[in-house]
mmCIF file of C-alpha atoms in Angstrom:
data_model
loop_
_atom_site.group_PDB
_atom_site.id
_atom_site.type_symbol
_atom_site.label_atom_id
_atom_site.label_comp_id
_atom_site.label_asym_id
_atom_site.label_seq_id
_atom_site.Cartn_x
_atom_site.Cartn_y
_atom_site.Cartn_z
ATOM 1 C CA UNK A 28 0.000 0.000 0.000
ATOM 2 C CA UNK A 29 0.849 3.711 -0.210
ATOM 3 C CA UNK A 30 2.746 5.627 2.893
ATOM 4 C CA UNK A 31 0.690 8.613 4.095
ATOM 5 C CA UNK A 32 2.972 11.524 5.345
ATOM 6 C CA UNK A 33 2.349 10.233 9.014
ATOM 7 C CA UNK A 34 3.746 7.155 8.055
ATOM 8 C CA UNK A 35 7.288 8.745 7.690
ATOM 9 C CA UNK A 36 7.006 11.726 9.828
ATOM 10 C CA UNK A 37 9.143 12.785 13.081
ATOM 11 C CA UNK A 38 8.832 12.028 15.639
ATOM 12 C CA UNK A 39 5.524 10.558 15.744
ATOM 13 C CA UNK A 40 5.693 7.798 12.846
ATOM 14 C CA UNK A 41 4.514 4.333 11.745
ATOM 15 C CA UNK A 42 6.646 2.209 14.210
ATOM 16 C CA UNK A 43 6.830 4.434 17.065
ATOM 17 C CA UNK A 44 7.823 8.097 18.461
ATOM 18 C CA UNK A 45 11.981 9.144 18.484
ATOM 19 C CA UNK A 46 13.368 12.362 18.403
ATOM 20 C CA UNK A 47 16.588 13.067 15.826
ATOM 21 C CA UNK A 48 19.710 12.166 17.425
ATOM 22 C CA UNK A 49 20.955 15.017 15.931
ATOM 23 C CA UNK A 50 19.583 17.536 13.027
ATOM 24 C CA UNK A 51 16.026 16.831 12.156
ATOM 25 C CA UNK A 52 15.683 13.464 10.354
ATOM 26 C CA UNK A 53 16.694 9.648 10.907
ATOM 27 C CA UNK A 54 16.233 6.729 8.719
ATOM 28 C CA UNK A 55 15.184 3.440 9.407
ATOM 29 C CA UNK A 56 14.826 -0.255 8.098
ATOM 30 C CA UNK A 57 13.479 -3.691 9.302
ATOM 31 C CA UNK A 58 16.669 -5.331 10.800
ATOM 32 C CA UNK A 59 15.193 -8.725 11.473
ATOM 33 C CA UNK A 60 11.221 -10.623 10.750
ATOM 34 C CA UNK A 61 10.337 -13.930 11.806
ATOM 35 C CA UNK A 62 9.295 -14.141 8.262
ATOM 36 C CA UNK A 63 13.037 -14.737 7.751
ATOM 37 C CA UNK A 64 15.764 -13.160 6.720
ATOM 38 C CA UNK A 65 14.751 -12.474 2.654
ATOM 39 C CA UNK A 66 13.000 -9.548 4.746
ATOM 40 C CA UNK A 67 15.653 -7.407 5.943
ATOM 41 C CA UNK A 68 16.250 -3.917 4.764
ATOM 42 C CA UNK A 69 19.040 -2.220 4.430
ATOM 43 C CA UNK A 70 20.238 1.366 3.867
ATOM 44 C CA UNK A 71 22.984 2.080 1.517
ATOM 45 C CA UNK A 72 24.559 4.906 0.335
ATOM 46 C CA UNK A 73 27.701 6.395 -2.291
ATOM 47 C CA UNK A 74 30.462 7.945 0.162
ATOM 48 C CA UNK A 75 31.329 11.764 -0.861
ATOM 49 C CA UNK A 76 34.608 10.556 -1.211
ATOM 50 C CA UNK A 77 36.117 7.188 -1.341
ATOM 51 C CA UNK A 78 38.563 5.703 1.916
ATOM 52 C CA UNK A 79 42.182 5.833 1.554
ATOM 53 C CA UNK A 80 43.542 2.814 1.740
ATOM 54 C CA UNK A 81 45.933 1.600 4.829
ATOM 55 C CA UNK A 82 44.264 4.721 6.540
ATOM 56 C CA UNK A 83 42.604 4.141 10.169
ATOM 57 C CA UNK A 84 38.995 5.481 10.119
ATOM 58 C CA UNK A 85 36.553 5.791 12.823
ATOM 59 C CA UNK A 86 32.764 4.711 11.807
ATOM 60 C CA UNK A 87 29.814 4.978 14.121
ATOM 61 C CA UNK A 88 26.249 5.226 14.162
ATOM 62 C CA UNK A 89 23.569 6.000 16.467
ATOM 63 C CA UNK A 90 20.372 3.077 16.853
ATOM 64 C CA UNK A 91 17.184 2.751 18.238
ATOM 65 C CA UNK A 92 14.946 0.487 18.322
ATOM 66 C CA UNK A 93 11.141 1.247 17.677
ATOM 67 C CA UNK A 94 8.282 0.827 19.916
ATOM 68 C CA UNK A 95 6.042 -1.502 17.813
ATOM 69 C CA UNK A 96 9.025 -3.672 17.299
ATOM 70 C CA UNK A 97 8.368 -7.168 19.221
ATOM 71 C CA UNK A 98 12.272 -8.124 18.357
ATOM 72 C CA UNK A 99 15.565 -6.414 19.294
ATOM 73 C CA UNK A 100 19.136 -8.055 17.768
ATOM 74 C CA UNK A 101 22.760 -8.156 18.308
ATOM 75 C CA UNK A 102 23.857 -7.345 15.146
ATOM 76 C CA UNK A 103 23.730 -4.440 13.332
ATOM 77 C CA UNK A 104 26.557 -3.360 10.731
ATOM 78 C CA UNK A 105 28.446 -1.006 8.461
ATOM 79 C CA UNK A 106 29.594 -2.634 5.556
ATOM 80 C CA UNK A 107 32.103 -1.027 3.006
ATOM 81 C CA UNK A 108 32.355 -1.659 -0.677
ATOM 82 C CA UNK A 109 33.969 -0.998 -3.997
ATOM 83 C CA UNK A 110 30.968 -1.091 -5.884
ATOM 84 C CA UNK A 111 27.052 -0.507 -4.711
ATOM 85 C CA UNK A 112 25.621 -3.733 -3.288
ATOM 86 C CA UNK A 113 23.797 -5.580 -5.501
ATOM 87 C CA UNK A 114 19.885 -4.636 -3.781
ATOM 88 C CA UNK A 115 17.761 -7.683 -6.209
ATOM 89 C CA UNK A 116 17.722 -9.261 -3.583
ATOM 90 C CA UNK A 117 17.900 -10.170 0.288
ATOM 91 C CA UNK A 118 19.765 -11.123 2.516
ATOM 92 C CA UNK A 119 23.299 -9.587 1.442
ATOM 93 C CA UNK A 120 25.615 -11.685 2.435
ATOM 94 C CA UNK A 121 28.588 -10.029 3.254
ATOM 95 C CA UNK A 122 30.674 -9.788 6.358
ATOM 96 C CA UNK A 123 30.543 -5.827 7.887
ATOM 97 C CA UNK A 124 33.967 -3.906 8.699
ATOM 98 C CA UNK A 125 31.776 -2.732 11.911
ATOM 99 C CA UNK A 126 29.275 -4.870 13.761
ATOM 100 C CA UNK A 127 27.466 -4.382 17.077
ATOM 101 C CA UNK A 128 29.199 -7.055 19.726
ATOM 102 C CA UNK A 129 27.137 -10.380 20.014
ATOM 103 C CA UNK A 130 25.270 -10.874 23.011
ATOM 104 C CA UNK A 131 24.710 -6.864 22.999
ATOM 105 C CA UNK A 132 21.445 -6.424 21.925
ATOM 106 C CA UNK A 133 20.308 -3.178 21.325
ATOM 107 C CA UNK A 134 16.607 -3.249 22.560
ATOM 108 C CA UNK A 135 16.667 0.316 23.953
ATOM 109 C CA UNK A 136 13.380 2.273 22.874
ATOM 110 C CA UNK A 137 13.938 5.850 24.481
ATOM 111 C CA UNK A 138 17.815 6.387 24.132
ATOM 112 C CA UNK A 139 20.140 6.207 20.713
ATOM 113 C CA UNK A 140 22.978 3.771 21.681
ATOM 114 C CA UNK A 141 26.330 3.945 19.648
ATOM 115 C CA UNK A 142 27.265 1.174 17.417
ATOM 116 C CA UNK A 143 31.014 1.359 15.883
ATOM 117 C CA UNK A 144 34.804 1.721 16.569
ATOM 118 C CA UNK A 145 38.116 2.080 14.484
ATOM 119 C CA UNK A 146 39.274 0.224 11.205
ATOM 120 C CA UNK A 147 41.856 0.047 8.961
ATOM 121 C CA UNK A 148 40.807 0.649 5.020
ATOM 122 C CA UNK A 149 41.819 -2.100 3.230
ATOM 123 C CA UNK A 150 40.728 -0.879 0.027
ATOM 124 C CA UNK A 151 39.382 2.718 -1.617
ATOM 125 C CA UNK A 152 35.661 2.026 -0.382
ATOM 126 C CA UNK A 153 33.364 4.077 -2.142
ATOM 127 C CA UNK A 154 29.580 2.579 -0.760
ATOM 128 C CA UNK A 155 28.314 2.146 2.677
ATOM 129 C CA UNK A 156 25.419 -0.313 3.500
ATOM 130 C CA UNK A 157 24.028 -0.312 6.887
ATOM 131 C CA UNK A 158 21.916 -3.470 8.052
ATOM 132 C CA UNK A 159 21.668 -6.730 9.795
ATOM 133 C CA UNK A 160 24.341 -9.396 8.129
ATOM 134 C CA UNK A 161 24.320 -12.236 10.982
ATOM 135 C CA UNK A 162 22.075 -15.075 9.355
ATOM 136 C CA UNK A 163 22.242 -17.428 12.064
ATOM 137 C CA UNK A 164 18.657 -16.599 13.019
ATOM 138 C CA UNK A 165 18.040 -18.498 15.835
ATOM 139 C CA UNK A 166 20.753 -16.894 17.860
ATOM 140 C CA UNK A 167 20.392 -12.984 16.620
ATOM 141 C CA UNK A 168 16.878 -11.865 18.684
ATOM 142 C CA UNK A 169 15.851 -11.354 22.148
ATOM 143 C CA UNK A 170 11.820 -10.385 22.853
ATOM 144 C CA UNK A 171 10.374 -7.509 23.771
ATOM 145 C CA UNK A 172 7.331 -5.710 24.279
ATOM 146 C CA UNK A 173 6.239 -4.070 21.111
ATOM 147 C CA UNK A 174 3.099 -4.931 19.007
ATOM 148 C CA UNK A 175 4.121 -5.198 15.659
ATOM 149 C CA UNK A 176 4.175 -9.029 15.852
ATOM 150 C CA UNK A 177 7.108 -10.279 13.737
ATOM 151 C CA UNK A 178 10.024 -7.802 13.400
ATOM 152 C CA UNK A 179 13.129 -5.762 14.710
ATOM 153 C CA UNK A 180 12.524 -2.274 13.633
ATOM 154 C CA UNK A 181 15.642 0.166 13.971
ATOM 155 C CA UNK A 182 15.799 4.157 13.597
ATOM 156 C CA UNK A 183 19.789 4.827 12.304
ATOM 157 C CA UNK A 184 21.190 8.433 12.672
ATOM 158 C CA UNK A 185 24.426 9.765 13.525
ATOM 159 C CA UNK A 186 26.134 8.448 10.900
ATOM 160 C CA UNK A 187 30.279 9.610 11.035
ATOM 161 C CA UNK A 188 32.628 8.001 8.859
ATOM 162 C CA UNK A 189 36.210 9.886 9.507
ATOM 163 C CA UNK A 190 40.132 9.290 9.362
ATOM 164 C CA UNK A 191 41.124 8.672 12.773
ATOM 165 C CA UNK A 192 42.476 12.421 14.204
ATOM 166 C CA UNK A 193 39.833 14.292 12.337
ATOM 167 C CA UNK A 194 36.737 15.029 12.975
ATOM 168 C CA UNK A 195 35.602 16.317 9.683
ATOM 169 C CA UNK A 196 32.726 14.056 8.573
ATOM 170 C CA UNK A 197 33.258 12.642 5.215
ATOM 171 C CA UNK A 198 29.675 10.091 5.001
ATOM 172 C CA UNK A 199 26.501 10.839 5.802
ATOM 173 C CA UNK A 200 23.003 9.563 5.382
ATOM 174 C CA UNK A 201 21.744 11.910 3.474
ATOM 175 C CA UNK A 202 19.928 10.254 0.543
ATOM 176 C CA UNK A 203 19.753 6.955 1.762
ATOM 177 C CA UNK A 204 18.397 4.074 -0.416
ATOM 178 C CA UNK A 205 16.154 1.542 1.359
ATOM 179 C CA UNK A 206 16.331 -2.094 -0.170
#
């Protein structure tokens, strides 16, 4: 069906109520469904400039998880690539240069909790894609308490991709793709 402009709004939207980390718009994508994992989403996005390679870079985001969500997981990642991700279908399977910790599930509803840390560039990465990439499923959710029925809901925002030493910010969600 179509998406009214409620649907998508902030901060009162279709899976919930979250303020903006920071500036006045977030993203988000279905990180896990019981329907399995040909349902994830993920967001993905051409850098403004590609890594250097052999160059330490810091890479965090900022998570969430929505209210109607009945699912939170332990994985959510930042994976770097060469090309765009081929988006014709789901799951990608690809193994993230930054991953949330396992066992550190990230079912907070009312705070944004950081996911990331340093890496080396092992290539000139030119495309970020931000998602779930663990496909063991029976080890990746914990329950909670929302009311959707069969999925892990997650706003993203915050997104800094930067050498290590600088803070100038050289990736940014800004026009996102959702697969």
């Amino acid at each position: 069906g179509s998406q009214s402009e409620t649907d998508v709004a902030i901060p009162l939207n279709a899976y919930g109520s979250q303020l903006p980390h920071g500036g006045d718009s977030y993203a988000g994508l279905i990180a896990y469904s019981s329907f399995g994992i040909g349902q994830h989403q993920y967001l993905t996005t051409e850098l403004a400039q590609p890594l250097v390679a052999g160059q330490m870079y810091c890479a965090k985001m900022f998570v969430s998880l929505a209210e109607s969500s009945d699912f939170a997981i332990d994985q959510l990642g930042i994976y770097f690539s060469g090309q765009m991700p081929n988006t014709t279908t789901t799951p990608l399977y690809q193994t993230p240069q930054i991953n949330n910790s396992a066992e550190n599930f990230l079912f907070n509803q009312n705070a944004w909790l950081e996911v990331g840390t340093t890496f080396v560039a092992d290539s000139a990465y030119q495309f970020i894609t931000i998602g779930n990439f663990d496909f063991t499923q029976d080890n990746t959710t914990v329950e909670t308490v929302g009311d959707t029925g069969d999925e892990a809901y997650y706003y993203i925002d915050g997104l800094v991709i930067a050498p290590t030493g600088n803070i100038t910010e050289i990736g940014a969600l800004n026009d996102e793709e959702l697969v």
